[in-house]
Short mmCIF file of N, CA and C in Angstrom, two decimals:
data_model
loop_
_atom_site.label_atom_id
_atom_site.label_comp_id
_atom_site.label_asym_id
_atom_site.label_seq_id
_atom_site.Cartn_x
_atom_site.Cartn_y
_atom_site.Cartn_z
N MET A 1 139.90 56.10 124.03
CA MET A 1 139.86 56.68 122.71
C MET A 1 139.79 55.60 121.63
N ALA A 2 140.35 54.44 121.89
CA ALA A 2 140.31 53.36 120.91
C ALA A 2 138.87 52.93 120.64
N ARG A 3 138.08 52.90 121.68
CA ARG A 3 136.67 52.52 121.51
C ARG A 3 135.94 53.56 120.68
N LEU A 4 136.21 54.83 120.94
CA LEU A 4 135.57 55.91 120.18
C LEU A 4 135.97 55.83 118.70
N GLU A 5 137.23 55.54 118.43
CA GLU A 5 137.67 55.41 117.04
C GLU A 5 136.94 54.27 116.34
N ASN A 6 136.75 53.15 117.02
CA ASN A 6 136.01 52.03 116.44
C ASN A 6 134.56 52.43 116.16
N GLU A 7 133.96 53.13 117.10
CA GLU A 7 132.58 53.59 116.93
C GLU A 7 132.48 54.58 115.77
N LEU A 8 133.46 55.47 115.64
CA LEU A 8 133.45 56.43 114.54
C LEU A 8 133.60 55.72 113.20
N ARG A 9 134.44 54.70 113.14
CA ARG A 9 134.61 53.93 111.90
C ARG A 9 133.31 53.19 111.54
N THR A 10 132.65 52.64 112.54
CA THR A 10 131.37 51.96 112.30
C THR A 10 130.33 52.95 111.78
N TYR A 11 130.27 54.12 112.39
CA TYR A 11 129.32 55.14 111.96
C TYR A 11 129.68 55.64 110.56
N ALA A 12 130.96 55.78 110.27
CA ALA A 12 131.41 56.20 108.94
C ALA A 12 130.96 55.19 107.89
N ALA A 13 131.02 53.90 108.23
CA ALA A 13 130.57 52.86 107.30
C ALA A 13 129.07 52.98 107.05
N GLU A 14 128.31 53.28 108.08
CA GLU A 14 126.87 53.46 107.94
C GLU A 14 126.57 54.66 107.03
N LEU A 15 127.31 55.76 107.24
CA LEU A 15 127.11 56.94 106.42
C LEU A 15 127.44 56.66 104.96
N ALA A 16 128.54 55.96 104.72
CA ALA A 16 128.95 55.65 103.35
C ALA A 16 127.90 54.79 102.65
N GLU A 17 127.25 53.95 103.41
CA GLU A 17 126.25 53.06 102.83
C GLU A 17 124.92 53.77 102.57
N HIS A 18 124.52 54.68 103.46
CA HIS A 18 123.16 55.23 103.40
C HIS A 18 123.05 56.66 102.90
N VAL A 19 124.13 57.42 102.92
CA VAL A 19 124.05 58.83 102.51
C VAL A 19 124.51 58.94 101.06
N PRO A 20 123.66 59.53 100.21
CA PRO A 20 124.07 59.68 98.81
C PRO A 20 125.26 60.63 98.68
N GLY A 21 126.04 60.43 97.67
CA GLY A 21 127.18 61.31 97.44
C GLY A 21 128.42 60.56 97.04
N GLY A 22 128.44 59.26 97.26
CA GLY A 22 129.55 58.44 96.81
C GLY A 22 130.84 58.59 97.59
N TYR A 23 130.76 59.08 98.81
CA TYR A 23 131.97 59.21 99.62
C TYR A 23 132.32 57.87 100.27
N THR A 24 133.60 57.65 100.47
CA THR A 24 134.08 56.39 101.04
C THR A 24 133.97 56.40 102.56
N VAL A 25 134.13 55.23 103.13
CA VAL A 25 134.15 55.10 104.59
C VAL A 25 135.27 55.96 105.16
N GLU A 26 136.44 55.91 104.53
CA GLU A 26 137.58 56.69 105.02
C GLU A 26 137.31 58.19 104.96
N ALA A 27 136.61 58.63 103.92
CA ALA A 27 136.27 60.07 103.80
C ALA A 27 135.34 60.49 104.93
N TYR A 28 134.35 59.66 105.22
CA TYR A 28 133.45 59.98 106.33
C TYR A 28 134.17 59.91 107.66
N TYR A 29 135.08 58.96 107.80
CA TYR A 29 135.85 58.87 109.04
C TYR A 29 136.68 60.13 109.24
N GLU A 30 137.34 60.61 108.20
CA GLU A 30 138.10 61.85 108.28
C GLU A 30 137.19 63.02 108.67
N PHE A 31 136.01 63.05 108.09
CA PHE A 31 135.04 64.09 108.41
C PHE A 31 134.65 64.04 109.89
N LEU A 32 134.36 62.84 110.38
CA LEU A 32 133.97 62.69 111.79
C LEU A 32 135.12 63.05 112.72
N ARG A 33 136.35 62.68 112.34
CA ARG A 33 137.52 63.07 113.14
C ARG A 33 137.67 64.59 113.16
N GLY A 34 137.39 65.22 112.05
CA GLY A 34 137.43 66.68 111.99
C GLY A 34 136.37 67.29 112.89
N GLN A 35 135.19 66.71 112.91
CA GLN A 35 134.13 67.17 113.80
C GLN A 35 134.54 67.00 115.26
N TYR A 36 135.16 65.87 115.56
CA TYR A 36 135.64 65.62 116.92
C TYR A 36 136.69 66.65 117.31
N ASP A 37 137.66 66.88 116.42
CA ASP A 37 138.71 67.85 116.70
C ASP A 37 138.14 69.25 116.90
N ALA A 38 137.13 69.60 116.11
CA ALA A 38 136.48 70.90 116.26
C ALA A 38 135.77 71.00 117.62
N THR A 39 135.19 69.89 118.06
CA THR A 39 134.53 69.87 119.38
C THR A 39 135.57 70.09 120.48
N VAL A 40 136.72 69.45 120.36
CA VAL A 40 137.78 69.63 121.34
C VAL A 40 138.26 71.08 121.35
N ARG A 41 138.44 71.67 120.17
CA ARG A 41 138.87 73.07 120.10
C ARG A 41 137.83 73.99 120.72
N HIS A 42 136.57 73.70 120.47
CA HIS A 42 135.49 74.57 120.96
C HIS A 42 135.30 74.47 122.47
N HIS A 43 135.28 73.26 122.98
CA HIS A 43 134.97 73.05 124.40
C HIS A 43 136.20 72.92 125.28
N GLY A 44 137.32 72.57 124.70
CA GLY A 44 138.54 72.36 125.47
C GLY A 44 138.77 70.90 125.77
N GLU A 45 140.03 70.55 125.88
CA GLU A 45 140.39 69.15 126.11
C GLU A 45 139.87 68.62 127.44
N GLU A 46 139.90 69.46 128.47
CA GLU A 46 139.45 69.01 129.80
C GLU A 46 137.98 68.65 129.80
N VAL A 47 137.16 69.46 129.16
CA VAL A 47 135.72 69.20 129.13
C VAL A 47 135.43 67.93 128.33
N VAL A 48 136.05 67.79 127.17
CA VAL A 48 135.82 66.61 126.34
C VAL A 48 136.34 65.35 127.04
N ALA A 49 137.44 65.46 127.76
CA ALA A 49 137.99 64.31 128.49
C ALA A 49 137.01 63.81 129.55
N GLN A 50 136.17 64.68 130.07
CA GLN A 50 135.20 64.30 131.09
C GLN A 50 133.97 63.63 130.48
N MET A 51 133.80 63.78 129.18
CA MET A 51 132.64 63.19 128.50
C MET A 51 132.93 61.71 128.19
N SER A 52 131.90 60.91 128.27
CA SER A 52 132.06 59.50 127.91
C SER A 52 132.09 59.37 126.38
N ASP A 53 132.61 58.25 125.91
CA ASP A 53 132.63 57.99 124.47
C ASP A 53 131.22 58.02 123.90
N GLU A 54 130.26 57.49 124.66
CA GLU A 54 128.87 57.46 124.20
C GLU A 54 128.34 58.88 124.02
N THR A 55 128.66 59.77 124.94
CA THR A 55 128.19 61.15 124.85
C THR A 55 128.81 61.85 123.65
N ILE A 56 130.10 61.66 123.45
CA ILE A 56 130.78 62.27 122.31
C ILE A 56 130.16 61.77 121.01
N LEU A 57 129.95 60.47 120.91
CA LEU A 57 129.37 59.89 119.71
C LEU A 57 127.95 60.41 119.49
N LYS A 58 127.20 60.54 120.57
CA LYS A 58 125.83 61.06 120.47
C LYS A 58 125.84 62.49 119.93
N VAL A 59 126.76 63.31 120.41
CA VAL A 59 126.86 64.70 119.95
C VAL A 59 127.23 64.74 118.47
N LEU A 60 128.22 63.94 118.07
CA LEU A 60 128.64 63.92 116.67
C LEU A 60 127.53 63.42 115.75
N LYS A 61 126.83 62.38 116.17
CA LYS A 61 125.72 61.87 115.37
C LYS A 61 124.61 62.90 115.23
N SER A 62 124.35 63.63 116.29
CA SER A 62 123.34 64.68 116.25
C SER A 62 123.73 65.77 115.25
N GLN A 63 125.00 66.15 115.27
CA GLN A 63 125.48 67.16 114.32
C GLN A 63 125.35 66.67 112.89
N VAL A 64 125.74 65.44 112.64
CA VAL A 64 125.68 64.88 111.29
C VAL A 64 124.23 64.74 110.84
N ARG A 65 123.35 64.29 111.72
CA ARG A 65 121.94 64.15 111.39
C ARG A 65 121.36 65.50 110.96
N GLU A 66 121.71 66.54 111.67
CA GLU A 66 121.23 67.88 111.32
C GLU A 66 121.77 68.31 109.95
N LEU A 67 123.05 68.02 109.69
CA LEU A 67 123.63 68.36 108.40
C LEU A 67 122.95 67.61 107.26
N ILE A 68 122.59 66.36 107.50
CA ILE A 68 121.90 65.58 106.48
C ILE A 68 120.51 66.16 106.23
N GLN A 69 119.80 66.50 107.30
CA GLN A 69 118.46 67.06 107.16
C GLN A 69 118.48 68.39 106.43
N LEU A 70 119.51 69.19 106.68
CA LEU A 70 119.62 70.50 106.02
C LEU A 70 120.27 70.39 104.64
N LYS A 71 120.60 69.15 104.24
CA LYS A 71 121.25 68.87 102.96
C LYS A 71 122.56 69.65 102.79
N ARG A 72 123.33 69.73 103.88
CA ARG A 72 124.61 70.43 103.89
C ARG A 72 125.79 69.47 103.98
N ILE A 73 125.52 68.19 104.16
CA ILE A 73 126.61 67.24 104.36
C ILE A 73 127.52 67.16 103.14
N GLY A 74 126.96 67.19 101.93
CA GLY A 74 127.77 67.11 100.72
C GLY A 74 128.72 68.28 100.59
N LYS A 75 128.21 69.47 100.88
CA LYS A 75 129.04 70.67 100.79
C LYS A 75 130.18 70.62 101.81
N LEU A 76 129.89 70.17 103.03
CA LEU A 76 130.93 70.08 104.04
C LEU A 76 131.90 68.95 103.75
N MET A 77 131.43 67.87 103.16
CA MET A 77 132.34 66.79 102.81
C MET A 77 133.35 67.28 101.78
N ALA A 78 132.90 68.12 100.87
CA ALA A 78 133.80 68.65 99.85
C ALA A 78 134.85 69.60 100.46
N LYS A 79 134.51 70.18 101.61
CA LYS A 79 135.40 71.14 102.27
C LYS A 79 135.95 70.60 103.57
N ARG A 80 135.99 69.29 103.75
CA ARG A 80 136.34 68.71 105.05
C ARG A 80 137.75 69.04 105.52
N ASP A 81 138.63 69.44 104.62
CA ASP A 81 139.98 69.81 105.05
C ASP A 81 139.98 71.11 105.84
N ARG A 82 138.90 71.86 105.78
CA ARG A 82 138.79 73.13 106.51
C ARG A 82 138.17 73.00 107.87
N ILE A 83 137.56 71.87 108.16
CA ILE A 83 136.85 71.71 109.43
C ILE A 83 137.83 71.58 110.55
#
């Protein structure tokens, strides 16, 4: 899990740099952690535990990429406490 957290922080830094909206690295990290927690709730801890860190990161990046393309990332960032 430590490796996944490092990867999520790195990805959060990339998002803060490249995605308009003025959100901080920490805000994006909280958002990504929320997405991860939602994945665990949806699929279950056992299923997610069987996934590699790379697979989990790939799934989260895919979700975020889709949100950016649909221009929904800003709206969800504003509501990230609900995710």
